[in-house]
mmCIF file of N, CA and C in Angstrom:
data_model
loop_
_atom_site.group_PDB
_atom_site.id
_atom_site.type_symbol
_atom_site.label_atom_id
_atom_site.label_comp_id
_atom_site.label_asym_id
_atom_site.label_seq_id
_atom_site.Cartn_x
_atom_site.Cartn_y
_atom_site.Cartn_z
ATOM 1 N N MET A 29 123.677 -64.752 -46.236
ATOM 2 C CA MET A 29 124.732 -65.100 -45.489
ATOM 3 C C MET A 29 125.154 -66.413 -45.672
ATOM 4 N N GLN A 30 126.848 -66.669 -45.848
ATOM 5 C CA GLN A 30 127.228 -67.800 -46.241
ATOM 6 C C GLN A 30 128.358 -68.252 -45.210
ATOM 7 N N ALA A 31 128.574 -69.264 -44.763
ATOM 8 C CA ALA A 31 129.788 -69.871 -43.738
ATOM 9 C C ALA A 31 130.874 -70.226 -44.464
ATOM 10 N N SER A 32 132.153 -69.535 -43.927
ATOM 11 C CA SER A 32 133.432 -69.365 -44.797
ATOM 12 C C SER A 32 133.758 -70.569 -44.907
ATOM 13 N N THR A 33 133.000 -71.638 -44.258
ATOM 14 C CA THR A 33 133.799 -73.085 -44.508
ATOM 15 C C THR A 33 132.678 -73.279 -45.572
ATOM 16 N N HIS A 34 131.629 -73.232 -46.121
ATOM 17 C CA HIS A 34 130.716 -73.600 -47.358
ATOM 18 C C HIS A 34 131.695 -72.954 -48.716
ATOM 19 N N ARG A 35 132.137 -71.445 -48.623
ATOM 20 C CA ARG A 35 132.722 -70.810 -49.814
ATOM 21 C C ARG A 35 134.303 -71.603 -49.884
ATOM 22 N N VAL A 36 134.851 -72.144 -48.711
ATOM 23 C CA VAL A 36 136.315 -72.768 -48.717
ATOM 24 C C VAL A 36 136.046 -73.853 -49.486
ATOM 25 N N ALA A 37 134.968 -74.894 -48.951
ATOM 26 C CA ALA A 37 134.693 -76.086 -49.546
ATOM 27 C C ALA A 37 134.442 -76.082 -50.852
ATOM 28 N N GLN A 38 134.459 -75.100 -51.551
ATOM 29 C CA GLN A 38 133.892 -75.185 -52.904
ATOM 30 C C GLN A 38 135.007 -75.412 -53.512
ATOM 31 N N SER A 39 136.033 -74.793 -52.727
ATOM 32 C CA SER A 39 137.150 -74.986 -53.817
ATOM 33 C C SER A 39 138.433 -75.849 -53.044
ATOM 34 N N ASN A 40 137.941 -76.483 -51.982
ATOM 35 C CA ASN A 40 138.956 -77.422 -51.253
ATOM 36 C C ASN A 40 138.260 -77.906 -50.256
ATOM 37 N N ASP A 41 137.654 -79.238 -50.853
ATOM 38 C CA ASP A 41 136.295 -79.822 -49.783
ATOM 39 C C ASP A 41 137.359 -80.469 -48.468
ATOM 40 N N ALA A 42 138.346 -81.155 -49.245
ATOM 41 C CA ALA A 42 139.218 -81.911 -47.695
ATOM 42 C C ALA A 42 139.990 -81.133 -47.172
ATOM 43 N N ALA A 43 140.083 -79.818 -47.306
ATOM 44 C CA ALA A 43 140.596 -78.858 -46.392
ATOM 45 C C ALA A 43 139.332 -78.804 -45.372
ATOM 46 N N ILE A 44 138.687 -78.848 -45.196
ATOM 47 C CA ILE A 44 137.508 -78.062 -44.416
ATOM 48 C C ILE A 44 136.598 -79.330 -43.596
ATOM 49 N N GLN A 45 137.127 -80.607 -43.966
ATOM 50 C CA GLN A 45 136.716 -81.795 -43.583
ATOM 51 C C GLN A 45 137.723 -81.729 -42.423
ATOM 52 N N HIS A 46 139.182 -81.729 -42.962
ATOM 53 C CA HIS A 46 140.306 -82.007 -41.421
ATOM 54 C C HIS A 46 139.935 -80.461 -40.388
ATOM 55 N N TYR A 47 139.922 -79.281 -41.220
ATOM 56 C CA TYR A 47 139.006 -78.333 -40.209
ATOM 57 C C TYR A 47 138.345 -78.781 -39.318
ATOM 58 N N LYS A 48 136.883 -79.286 -39.831
ATOM 59 C CA LYS A 48 135.690 -79.793 -39.083
ATOM 60 C C LYS A 48 136.360 -80.624 -37.789
ATOM 61 N N ALA A 49 137.164 -81.267 -38.243
ATOM 62 C CA ALA A 49 137.378 -82.750 -37.698
ATOM 63 C C ALA A 49 138.249 -81.706 -36.363
ATOM 64 N N MET A 50 139.475 -80.940 -36.758
ATOM 65 C CA MET A 50 140.173 -80.373 -35.502
ATOM 66 C C MET A 50 139.038 -79.566 -34.698
ATOM 67 N N ARG A 51 138.130 -78.689 -35.056
ATOM 68 C CA ARG A 51 137.144 -78.078 -34.116
ATOM 69 C C ARG A 51 136.514 -79.163 -33.022
ATOM 70 N N SER A 52 135.997 -80.095 -33.989
ATOM 71 C CA SER A 52 135.364 -80.998 -33.177
ATOM 72 C C SER A 52 135.946 -81.852 -32.088
ATOM 73 N N SER A 53 137.224 -81.915 -32.594
ATOM 74 C CA SER A 53 138.045 -82.454 -31.119
ATOM 75 C C SER A 53 138.357 -81.686 -30.081
ATOM 76 N N LEU A 54 138.133 -80.171 -30.317
ATOM 77 C CA LEU A 54 138.226 -78.976 -29.391
ATOM 78 C C LEU A 54 136.983 -78.797 -28.661
ATOM 79 N N MET A 55 135.814 -79.058 -29.537
ATOM 80 C CA MET A 55 134.517 -78.859 -29.117
ATOM 81 C C MET A 55 134.105 -79.636 -27.847
ATOM 82 N N ASP A 56 134.195 -81.406 -28.804
ATOM 83 C CA ASP A 56 133.420 -82.038 -28.530
ATOM 84 C C ASP A 56 134.176 -82.934 -27.383
ATOM 85 N N ILE A 57 134.501 -82.444 -26.023
ATOM 86 C CA ILE A 57 135.103 -82.916 -25.405
ATOM 87 C C ILE A 57 134.123 -82.922 -23.802
ATOM 88 N N PRO A 58 134.022 -84.495 -23.572
ATOM 89 C CA PRO A 58 132.812 -84.356 -22.292
ATOM 90 C C PRO A 58 133.137 -83.292 -21.241
ATOM 91 N N GLY A 59 132.116 -82.851 -20.344
ATOM 92 C CA GLY A 59 132.013 -82.064 -19.697
ATOM 93 C C GLY A 59 132.216 -80.659 -19.872
ATOM 94 N N LEU A 60 132.773 -80.727 -21.039
ATOM 95 C CA LEU A 60 133.239 -79.314 -21.629
ATOM 96 C C LEU A 60 131.595 -78.288 -22.004
ATOM 97 N N ASP A 61 131.224 -77.371 -21.051
ATOM 98 C CA ASP A 61 130.131 -76.316 -21.783
ATOM 99 C C ASP A 61 129.805 -75.683 -23.028
ATOM 100 N N ARG A 62 129.484 -76.751 -23.778
ATOM 101 C CA ARG A 62 129.250 -76.092 -25.112
ATOM 102 C C ARG A 62 129.080 -74.281 -25.284
ATOM 103 N N THR A 63 127.493 -74.246 -24.584
ATOM 104 C CA THR A 63 127.225 -72.953 -24.573
ATOM 105 C C THR A 63 127.912 -71.785 -24.789
ATOM 106 N N LEU A 64 129.112 -71.869 -23.138
ATOM 107 C CA LEU A 64 130.011 -71.236 -22.612
ATOM 108 C C LEU A 64 131.071 -70.747 -24.075
ATOM 109 N N CYS A 65 131.500 -72.030 -24.936
ATOM 110 C CA CYS A 65 132.279 -72.162 -25.385
ATOM 111 C C CYS A 65 131.795 -71.232 -26.360
ATOM 112 N N GLU A 66 130.824 -71.430 -27.390
ATOM 113 C CA GLU A 66 130.258 -70.733 -28.296
ATOM 114 C C GLU A 66 129.981 -69.224 -28.025
ATOM 115 N N ILE A 67 129.702 -69.106 -26.319
ATOM 116 C CA ILE A 67 129.633 -67.507 -26.541
ATOM 117 C C ILE A 67 131.564 -66.581 -26.282
ATOM 118 N N VAL A 68 132.220 -67.485 -26.282
ATOM 119 C CA VAL A 68 133.366 -67.042 -26.332
ATOM 120 C C VAL A 68 133.805 -67.049 -27.787
ATOM 121 N N VAL A 69 133.878 -67.898 -28.525
ATOM 122 C CA VAL A 69 133.826 -67.719 -29.838
ATOM 123 C C VAL A 69 133.106 -66.840 -30.684
ATOM 124 N N THR A 70 131.803 -66.394 -30.128
ATOM 125 C CA THR A 70 130.975 -65.088 -30.826
ATOM 126 C C THR A 70 131.571 -64.416 -30.343
ATOM 127 N N SER A 71 131.914 -63.530 -29.393
ATOM 128 C CA SER A 71 132.329 -62.685 -28.873
ATOM 129 C C SER A 71 134.194 -62.242 -29.525
ATOM 130 N N GLN A 72 134.536 -63.481 -29.516
ATOM 131 C CA GLN A 72 135.844 -62.920 -30.107
ATOM 132 C C GLN A 72 135.846 -62.740 -31.633
ATOM 133 N N LEU A 73 134.833 -63.104 -32.543
ATOM 134 C CA LEU A 73 134.608 -62.728 -33.621
ATOM 135 C C LEU A 73 134.349 -61.593 -33.553
ATOM 136 N N ALA A 74 133.252 -61.108 -32.592
ATOM 137 C CA ALA A 74 132.935 -59.701 -32.793
ATOM 138 C C ALA A 74 133.942 -58.326 -32.182
ATOM 139 N N LEU A 75 134.858 -59.164 -31.287
ATOM 140 C CA LEU A 75 136.121 -58.298 -31.108
ATOM 141 C C LEU A 75 136.856 -58.188 -32.264
ATOM 142 N N LEU A 76 136.886 -59.243 -33.051
ATOM 143 C CA LEU A 76 137.636 -59.129 -34.671
ATOM 144 C C LEU A 76 137.294 -58.488 -35.754
ATOM 145 N N GLY A 77 135.866 -57.787 -35.674
ATOM 146 C CA GLY A 77 135.280 -57.184 -36.352
ATOM 147 C C GLY A 77 134.677 -58.484 -37.949
ATOM 148 N N HIS A 78 134.499 -59.494 -37.463
ATOM 149 C CA HIS A 78 134.274 -60.629 -38.556
ATOM 150 C C HIS A 78 132.336 -60.584 -38.399
ATOM 151 N N GLU A 79 131.624 -60.184 -38.985
ATOM 152 C CA GLU A 79 130.334 -59.811 -39.449
ATOM 153 C C GLU A 79 129.661 -61.015 -39.481
ATOM 154 N N ILE A 80 130.401 -61.628 -40.380
ATOM 155 C CA ILE A 80 129.224 -62.783 -41.185
ATOM 156 C C ILE A 80 129.408 -63.917 -40.239
ATOM 157 N N PRO A 81 130.917 -64.031 -39.751
ATOM 158 C CA PRO A 81 130.968 -65.428 -39.038
ATOM 159 C C PRO A 81 130.147 -64.865 -37.231
ATOM 160 N N PHE A 82 130.422 -63.976 -36.835
ATOM 161 C CA PHE A 82 129.564 -63.370 -35.844
ATOM 162 C C PHE A 82 127.938 -63.554 -35.882
ATOM 163 N N LYS A 83 127.315 -63.136 -37.286
ATOM 164 C CA LYS A 83 126.054 -63.443 -37.165
ATOM 165 C C LYS A 83 125.395 -65.191 -36.825
ATOM 166 N N LEU A 84 126.815 -65.606 -37.701
ATOM 167 C CA LEU A 84 125.940 -67.372 -37.708
ATOM 168 C C LEU A 84 126.292 -67.681 -36.367
ATOM 169 N N HIS A 85 127.561 -67.481 -35.417
ATOM 170 C CA HIS A 85 127.319 -67.733 -34.372
ATOM 171 C C HIS A 85 126.437 -67.204 -33.605
ATOM 172 N N ALA A 86 125.771 -66.343 -33.383
ATOM 173 C CA ALA A 86 125.254 -65.890 -32.712
ATOM 174 C C ALA A 86 123.413 -66.184 -32.875
ATOM 175 N N MET A 87 123.321 -66.636 -34.206
ATOM 176 C CA MET A 87 122.251 -67.598 -34.523
ATOM 177 C C MET A 87 121.932 -68.951 -33.726
ATOM 178 N N ARG A 88 123.542 -69.417 -33.686
ATOM 179 C CA ARG A 88 123.916 -70.755 -33.219
ATOM 180 C C ARG A 88 123.235 -70.544 -31.584
ATOM 181 N N LEU A 89 123.620 -69.608 -31.089
ATOM 182 C CA LEU A 89 123.117 -69.119 -29.337
ATOM 183 C C LEU A 89 121.967 -69.063 -29.519
ATOM 184 N N PHE A 90 121.586 -68.299 -30.064
ATOM 185 C CA PHE A 90 119.937 -68.791 -30.288
ATOM 186 C C PHE A 90 119.248 -69.623 -30.365
ATOM 187 N N GLU A 91 119.892 -70.879 -31.294
ATOM 188 C CA GLU A 91 119.397 -72.198 -31.042
ATOM 189 C C GLU A 91 119.686 -72.978 -29.941
ATOM 190 N N LEU A 92 120.489 -72.517 -29.116
ATOM 191 C CA LEU A 92 120.798 -72.759 -27.656
ATOM 192 C C LEU A 92 120.068 -72.361 -26.680
ATOM 193 N N LYS A 93 119.537 -71.736 -27.202
ATOM 194 C CA LYS A 93 118.383 -70.564 -26.043
ATOM 195 C C LYS A 93 118.866 -69.568 -25.215
ATOM 196 N N VAL A 94 120.094 -69.695 -25.900
ATOM 197 C CA VAL A 94 120.601 -67.989 -25.239
ATOM 198 C C VAL A 94 119.829 -66.720 -26.043
ATOM 199 N N THR A 95 119.668 -65.793 -25.108
ATOM 200 C CA THR A 95 118.509 -64.457 -25.718
ATOM 201 C C THR A 95 119.383 -63.580 -26.151
ATOM 202 N N ARG A 96 118.796 -62.841 -26.694
ATOM 203 C CA ARG A 96 119.166 -61.670 -27.320
ATOM 204 C C ARG A 96 120.013 -60.921 -26.153
ATOM 205 N N ALA A 97 119.170 -60.467 -25.174
ATOM 206 C CA ALA A 97 119.649 -60.016 -23.942
ATOM 207 C C ALA A 97 120.916 -60.363 -23.199
ATOM 208 N N THR A 98 120.930 -61.412 -23.238
ATOM 209 C CA THR A 98 122.126 -62.278 -22.263
ATOM 210 C C THR A 98 123.030 -61.943 -23.616
ATOM 211 N N LEU A 99 123.248 -62.571 -24.820
ATOM 212 C CA LEU A 99 124.159 -61.921 -26.037
ATOM 213 C C LEU A 99 124.713 -60.764 -25.491
ATOM 214 N N GLU A 100 123.846 -59.245 -25.975
ATOM 215 C CA GLU A 100 124.107 -58.327 -25.824
ATOM 216 C C GLU A 100 125.140 -58.051 -24.630
ATOM 217 N N GLN A 101 124.441 -58.219 -23.073
ATOM 218 C CA GLN A 101 125.381 -58.481 -22.019
ATOM 219 C C GLN A 101 126.949 -58.986 -22.247
ATOM 220 N N VAL A 102 126.839 -59.680 -22.746
ATOM 221 C CA VAL A 102 128.313 -60.513 -22.890
ATOM 222 C C VAL A 102 129.167 -59.817 -23.494
ATOM 223 N N ILE A 103 128.532 -58.992 -24.876
ATOM 224 C CA ILE A 103 129.671 -57.968 -25.394
ATOM 225 C C ILE A 103 129.719 -56.905 -24.543
ATOM 226 N N LEU A 104 128.473 -56.356 -23.928
ATOM 227 C CA LEU A 104 128.690 -54.901 -23.421
ATOM 228 C C LEU A 104 129.571 -55.087 -22.164
ATOM 229 N N ALA A 105 129.999 -56.551 -21.611
ATOM 230 C CA ALA A 105 130.473 -56.592 -20.476
ATOM 231 C C ALA A 105 132.021 -56.481 -21.029
ATOM 232 N N GLY A 106 132.543 -56.456 -22.049
ATOM 233 C CA GLY A 106 134.033 -56.036 -22.597
ATOM 234 C C GLY A 106 134.550 -54.771 -22.684
ATOM 235 N N VAL A 107 133.202 -53.879 -22.837
ATOM 236 C CA VAL A 107 133.603 -52.709 -22.942
ATOM 237 C C VAL A 107 134.549 -51.773 -21.526
ATOM 238 N N GLY A 108 135.472 -50.928 -22.586
ATOM 239 C CA GLY A 108 136.255 -50.621 -21.783
ATOM 240 C C GLY A 108 137.283 -51.836 -21.174
ATOM 241 N N VAL A 109 137.774 -52.926 -21.491
ATOM 242 C CA VAL A 109 138.212 -53.677 -21.716
ATOM 243 C C VAL A 109 138.847 -54.371 -22.697
ATOM 244 N N THR A 110 138.026 -54.639 -23.209
ATOM 245 C CA THR A 110 138.276 -55.708 -24.866
ATOM 246 C C THR A 110 137.884 -54.473 -26.119
ATOM 247 N N PHE A 111 136.197 -54.193 -25.808
ATOM 248 C CA PHE A 111 135.936 -53.795 -26.791
ATOM 249 C C PHE A 111 135.646 -51.974 -26.258
ATOM 250 N N VAL A 112 135.909 -51.153 -28.088
ATOM 251 C CA VAL A 112 135.884 -49.812 -27.599
ATOM 252 C C VAL A 112 134.574 -49.511 -27.869
ATOM 253 N N LEU A 113 133.410 -48.817 -27.204
ATOM 254 C CA LEU A 113 131.952 -48.366 -27.552
ATOM 255 C C LEU A 113 131.678 -48.538 -29.105
ATOM 256 N N PRO A 114 132.393 -48.060 -29.904
ATOM 257 C CA PRO A 114 132.139 -48.128 -31.344
ATOM 258 C C PRO A 114 131.626 -49.433 -32.260
ATOM 259 N N GLN A 115 132.677 -50.322 -31.192
ATOM 260 C CA GLN A 115 133.121 -51.996 -31.549
ATOM 261 C C GLN A 115 131.846 -52.598 -31.047
ATOM 262 N N ALA A 116 131.557 -52.491 -29.899
ATOM 263 C CA ALA A 116 129.907 -52.827 -28.775
ATOM 264 C C ALA A 116 128.969 -52.449 -29.817
ATOM 265 N N ALA A 117 128.766 -51.071 -29.927
ATOM 266 C CA ALA A 117 127.531 -50.686 -30.777
ATOM 267 C C ALA A 117 127.171 -51.756 -32.304
ATOM 268 N N GLN A 118 128.462 -51.637 -32.591
ATOM 269 C CA GLN A 118 127.960 -52.254 -34.158
ATOM 270 C C GLN A 118 128.058 -54.151 -33.713
ATOM 271 N N ALA A 119 128.371 -54.480 -32.546
ATOM 272 C CA ALA A 119 128.403 -56.128 -32.656
ATOM 273 C C ALA A 119 127.184 -55.929 -32.167
ATOM 274 N N LEU A 120 126.017 -54.830 -31.112
ATOM 275 C CA LEU A 120 124.663 -54.939 -30.835
ATOM 276 C C LEU A 120 123.584 -55.039 -32.439
ATOM 277 N N ASP A 121 124.410 -54.059 -32.874
ATOM 278 C CA ASP A 121 123.639 -54.326 -34.255
ATOM 279 C C ASP A 121 123.388 -55.462 -34.797
ATOM 280 N N TRP A 122 124.954 -56.082 -34.764
ATOM 281 C CA TRP A 122 125.189 -57.686 -35.569
ATOM 282 C C TRP A 122 123.901 -58.475 -34.831
ATOM 283 N N ILE A 123 124.052 -57.944 -33.774
ATOM 284 C CA ILE A 123 123.028 -59.254 -32.884
ATOM 285 C C ILE A 123 121.696 -59.186 -32.938
ATOM 286 N N ALA A 124 121.139 -57.800 -33.506
ATOM 287 C CA ALA A 124 119.708 -57.397 -33.960
ATOM 288 C C ALA A 124 119.765 -57.705 -35.332
ATOM 289 N N ASP A 125 120.250 -57.846 -36.086
ATOM 290 C CA ASP A 125 120.207 -58.454 -37.289
ATOM 291 C C ASP A 125 120.482 -59.902 -37.354
ATOM 292 N N ALA A 126 121.045 -60.610 -36.549
ATOM 293 C CA ALA A 126 120.953 -62.143 -36.491
ATOM 294 C C ALA A 126 119.830 -62.657 -36.086
ATOM 295 N N GLU A 127 119.181 -62.080 -34.779
ATOM 296 C CA GLU A 127 118.088 -62.388 -34.371
ATOM 297 C C GLU A 127 116.606 -62.217 -35.219
ATOM 298 N N ALA A 128 116.811 -61.082 -36.068
ATOM 299 C CA ALA A 128 115.916 -60.889 -37.228
ATOM 300 C C ALA A 128 115.798 -62.048 -38.200
ATOM 301 N N GLN A 129 117.249 -62.496 -38.403
ATOM 302 C CA GLN A 129 117.465 -63.783 -39.404
ATOM 303 C C GLN A 129 116.682 -64.971 -38.657
ATOM 304 N N PHE A 130 117.242 -65.131 -37.610
ATOM 305 C CA PHE A 130 116.726 -66.179 -36.716
ATOM 306 C C PHE A 130 115.670 -66.466 -37.116
ATOM 307 N N MET A 131 114.481 -65.368 -36.645
ATOM 308 C CA MET A 131 113.316 -65.156 -36.238
ATOM 309 C C MET A 131 112.884 -65.856 -37.613
ATOM 310 N N LYS A 132 113.175 -65.008 -38.811
ATOM 311 C CA LYS A 132 112.511 -65.447 -40.218
ATOM 312 C C LYS A 132 112.849 -67.090 -40.736
ATOM 313 N N THR A 133 113.931 -67.363 -40.414
ATOM 314 C CA THR A 133 114.441 -68.590 -40.869
ATOM 315 C C THR A 133 113.557 -70.008 -39.538
ATOM 316 N N ALA A 134 113.654 -69.116 -38.016
ATOM 317 C CA ALA A 134 113.126 -70.383 -37.581
ATOM 318 C C ALA A 134 111.587 -70.311 -37.351
ATOM 319 N N GLY A 135 111.362 -69.387 -37.480
ATOM 320 C CA GLY A 135 109.600 -68.995 -37.790
ATOM 321 C C GLY A 135 109.282 -68.848 -36.205
ATOM 322 N N ALA A 136 110.343 -68.482 -35.563
ATOM 323 C CA ALA A 136 109.926 -68.317 -34.001
ATOM 324 C C ALA A 136 109.280 -66.675 -33.816
ATOM 325 N N PRO A 137 108.506 -66.782 -32.485
ATOM 326 C CA PRO A 137 107.778 -65.457 -32.760
ATOM 327 C C PRO A 137 108.401 -64.721 -31.690
ATOM 328 N N GLY A 138 108.378 -63.240 -31.816
ATOM 329 C CA GLY A 138 108.770 -62.402 -31.117
ATOM 330 C C GLY A 138 109.972 -62.196 -30.477
ATOM 331 N N ARG A 139 110.597 -61.444 -30.013
ATOM 332 C CA ARG A 139 112.015 -61.311 -29.197
ATOM 333 C C ARG A 139 112.687 -61.897 -28.510
ATOM 334 N N SER A 140 113.828 -62.816 -28.271
ATOM 335 C CA SER A 140 114.765 -63.534 -27.367
ATOM 336 C C SER A 140 114.860 -62.687 -26.169
#
């Protein structure tokens, strides 16, 4: 899995530096709940069907101590509102994959 920022930086690093500065100005605001923002972004990526970015952001959530069960419930909360069942099922599979990758790279034991 490779972040899209890494791939685009290979062609235009300056663009990615500007992108990161923009994201920082949006996310690094005193009092802003970073975990909540990350949950929103991750859910939006699932809704749009962007698997690799979704998994990378899910792993960030695991680093922030959000559990697999919590992330699954966030996705399921959108069923019938923003998600149809096949999208939700797909996102649940992606969460399982992301957790397995996270456990492998972090060396963490057991399920979140």
